[in-house]
Amino acid sequence: MQLQKLQRYATRPGFFYTDDGGADVVVRSETAEQLWLSVLEPVDKPSAFYNQAVRLPDDAADRLLDYMPHYPICSRIVPALGLRETLFKMTGPNYGLWNLHLDKAWDGLQYGFRADGTWDPHHGLRFNPYKFLIDPYAKGIERAMQLDPSMFAYQCTIGDDGKVEGDSWGEMSTLDSLGHCPVSVAIDDRDARKHDGDPEHPHVPWSKTVIYELHVKGFTKNAPWLPEELRGTYAGLAHPTTLAYLQDLGVTSIELLPIMAKQPEVFLQERVRTNYWGYSTLNFFSPEPGYATKKAQQAGAAAVRREVIDMVRALHESGFEVIMDVVYNHTCEGGNAGPSVCWRGLDNLSFYRQQTQHAGELEDTTGCGNTVDFTDTHNITFAVDSLRYWAKRIGIDGFRFDLAVSLARLKGMFTPYHPFLYALRSDQLLGNLKLIMEPWDLGFQGWRTGQFLSPFGEWNDRFRDASRQFWLSDINQTAGHGVTTMQEMATRLCGSADLFATDPGRGATSSINYISAHDGFTLADLTSYDHKHNEANGENNNDGTNVNHSANFGVEGPTDDLSIESARERSRMNMLGTLILSLGTPMLLAGDEFGNTQYGNNNAYCQDNEIAWLDWDWINCTEETAESRQLEATANLIAVRKSLDIYNHEDFFTRLSQLGLLKPSSRVQWSLPDGTMPMDSDWRDPSVRSFMMHLYFKDEPDALIVVNGDETDRRMHLPSDSTFNLLWSSAQTTGEQPAPGTSVTKILRSAAVSPLAETLRFKRATSPLHDLDAHGAVGADAEENAARQEIGTTKPTAKLTAHETQLLESILDRKIKDTLDQQMPPMTAGAHSGTGDPTRISMADSDPTTTAFDVEHDAPTPEDTAPAAGSPNAVPSNVWTFPALSISLLLQSERRSW
């Protein structure tokens, strides 16, 4: 017996080109009474549907309902727009789907829908055939919404103050929205060879991942290395110089703030502002055209998408993963008073969550007026289709889900066993990508950090808050009254097992550690402002969080006081050091590596201007700047992390057994400054702010992370059975570093640069695209000269080949090895490490009046201060002094016998 065709399963919504020169068009609406496909053509060209369509009178715009129901195909002229609109009556609903076969279709066809049904706002029904609606599955979007009464399904006006005035529960509007709204664009994707030549995806393991969060426009809008037409665009991010900068920094995965087509919320349009961040999605398949070059925008939606694909390819070729920030929890339509551009007009009841106690009211767990209903199977399918499209067609390597708790609520309550989460896990394509959750929303019990289970990563707000408190707000408190304990810091340094060891097999890399992100203070502003300064947002400084755990060090905002600037710089490096040296997956906000500021605005979502754009003015300075110094230190820190196998694993030190029991760790040991193990009371005492984290490894040298959270230099008793080399310290950018003995070492800056900086300089010399180096020119050694001859740098090139990149990486690896094995020999009391011309700073840790920023210029020499060898007061060789308020990484100079 032949099986009956099951159209319920055979069709998905979308615009599908067919071999007969036409297209099948399918759209979902379970509650509409009639749908029409609307095709737009320029009026100065012949219509493809001339012999099929009935021409409507010129006044049809005000009487569409009098004509549309009576003709299968009808058309009208819109003189003011220079367009011809042809309306095709669709067939349906068939299991909620409406369909139509279009006899003629072409690449770049502009189209949309009109939907008729009951107008009953009090029961959630808001159908209005006068509203032109874009296709939820459209692959391209052109034009943008204008703030006009026709964009709203209810009768309203725009007042003299620019605000919408009307009753969203009142009468239906009969104003035609065409001409004031965006339109859908069809893109022919049938080319079977469209993926030929695609580069391999980097597939960076979680254990080697360093995420870098950036805004496509804001990152390059002020970039001096780009021609004007590329600034703030997809092409600008794909430019060789931009890619070289990202490689120099050392990050692995670029997380893009939303690049799906967006539309500002009505309240922003009323203030003549925009949603700069892009968390206001207009379409879930189309890229935002505003980030494309003017040339691509003029060429149309296909050219815009091509520019996005080329950007992703360029990032892949340079070794970077591309992660997209996606917003499926709500749309740009806002609350019931918002415009009708798509889902509200097609099927408001099915797409948005409705309040159970108040018919017609929308549930809002997002703070944006609406919440997509992920209890509806078709909405889950819609989201999965969108994600698969971006992954397969565009080449995206992972997704970060905004307000992810809203996507996992059943009957209003969060569950890690939500069908949408299972759909992501089980999908053969999506389940193998990086999937990152923002584990909270604004609904009931919305904070769910650590509760999404495998294989999801999650933003770790506990790490953020603990790091900020320990290095900033706790120091502002009266001595002994901080809140961050050694137990809290140790837990965060070890990957937050208390939050993420939720099921066997889930490791520390599930914790996405961060200090700052797009929403909140930048790293520089955390150390410059006690309070937010969001006046420019137009909300009387009421928006944005008031809990920042920040510190201004005595002056609110910029200052010329060098001691304050030095303290701020030290604090920034402390937080960066904590971020990069902790187990877990570090995420760095673009610009934090060089101290970018937003001038105290901790909610710059609507600031498409100099407030939110990265400031690159420092980049061409011929002298050392604080920005170049911090950049070099950050790049060095990332390089060190990537070079050490101690971070190349996904396990916690304290592991969860299959029985759910915690296994004690033999891989980490904690000690206090005197070398003793902490007592129970020490773990819970917030006044205990200095400690050592000793990491043991079977086949690698041990590592020692030393935290001095006190405001005085501290002598620390390192393990006596080993000698250690200093790899990195947060104090180095401010002219100090730890040293064996009773005092820290002062670094006098000179033209000499670190091996990493020297290698970065070499890369820039072969690709002279910008000047980031703060120090004087450094002569290349014989190895680098040989490399220059091999890759032929007599004629500078703007892009490194794969061979060149591999060669330079091998040089970097060897230089790091030289740093460990040759340039930094085992230290004993009285020795020093580092580059430059070090001199002693005599700061005994017993002097409580001496702070990290008190420099004694006429410091005595070690011979003047160190006791004679063998004397009763001789300092043991394992005693080091660490600068006040610093974090340092040391590596064992010899392999430890196991």
JSON list of C-alpha atoms in Angstrom, two decimals, residues 113 334 351 377 477 532 562 566 661 716 852 881 892:
[
{"chain": "A", "resi": 113, "resn": "PHE", "atom": "CA", "xyz": [2.75, 39.17, 3.52]},
{"chain": "A", "resi": 334, "resn": "GLY", "atom": "CA", "xyz": [8.05, 45.09, 21.88]},
{"chain": "A", "resi": 351, "resn": "PHE", "atom": "CA", "xyz": [4.53, 33.34, 18.72]},
{"chain": "A", "resi": 377, "resn": "THR", "atom": "CA", "xyz": [7.12, 23.29, 19.06]},
{"chain": "A", "resi": 477, "resn": "GLN", "atom": "CA", "xyz": [36.40, 48.94, 52.60]},
{"chain": "A", "resi": 532, "resn": "LYS", "atom": "CA", "xyz": [27.63, 55.06, 36.47]},
{"chain": "A", "resi": 562, "resn": "LEU", "atom": "CA", "xyz": [50.26, 59.73, 38.15]},
{"chain": "A", "resi": 566, "resn": "SER", "atom": "CA", "xyz": [49.47, 53.81, 38.40]},
{"chain": "A", "resi": 661, "resn": "LEU", "atom": "CA", "xyz": [30.54, 12.44, 44.94]},
{"chain": "A", "resi": 716, "resn": "MET", "atom": "CA", "xyz": [56.15, 34.46, 50.50]},
{"chain": "A", "resi": 852, "resn": "ALA", "atom": "CA", "xyz": [52.49, 49.31, 46.18]},
{"chain": "A", "resi": 881, "resn": "THR", "atom": "CA", "xyz": [58.91, 39.27, 47.95]},
{"chain": "A", "resi": 892, "resn": "GLN", "atom": "CA", "xyz": [59.15, 25.34, 38.16]}
]
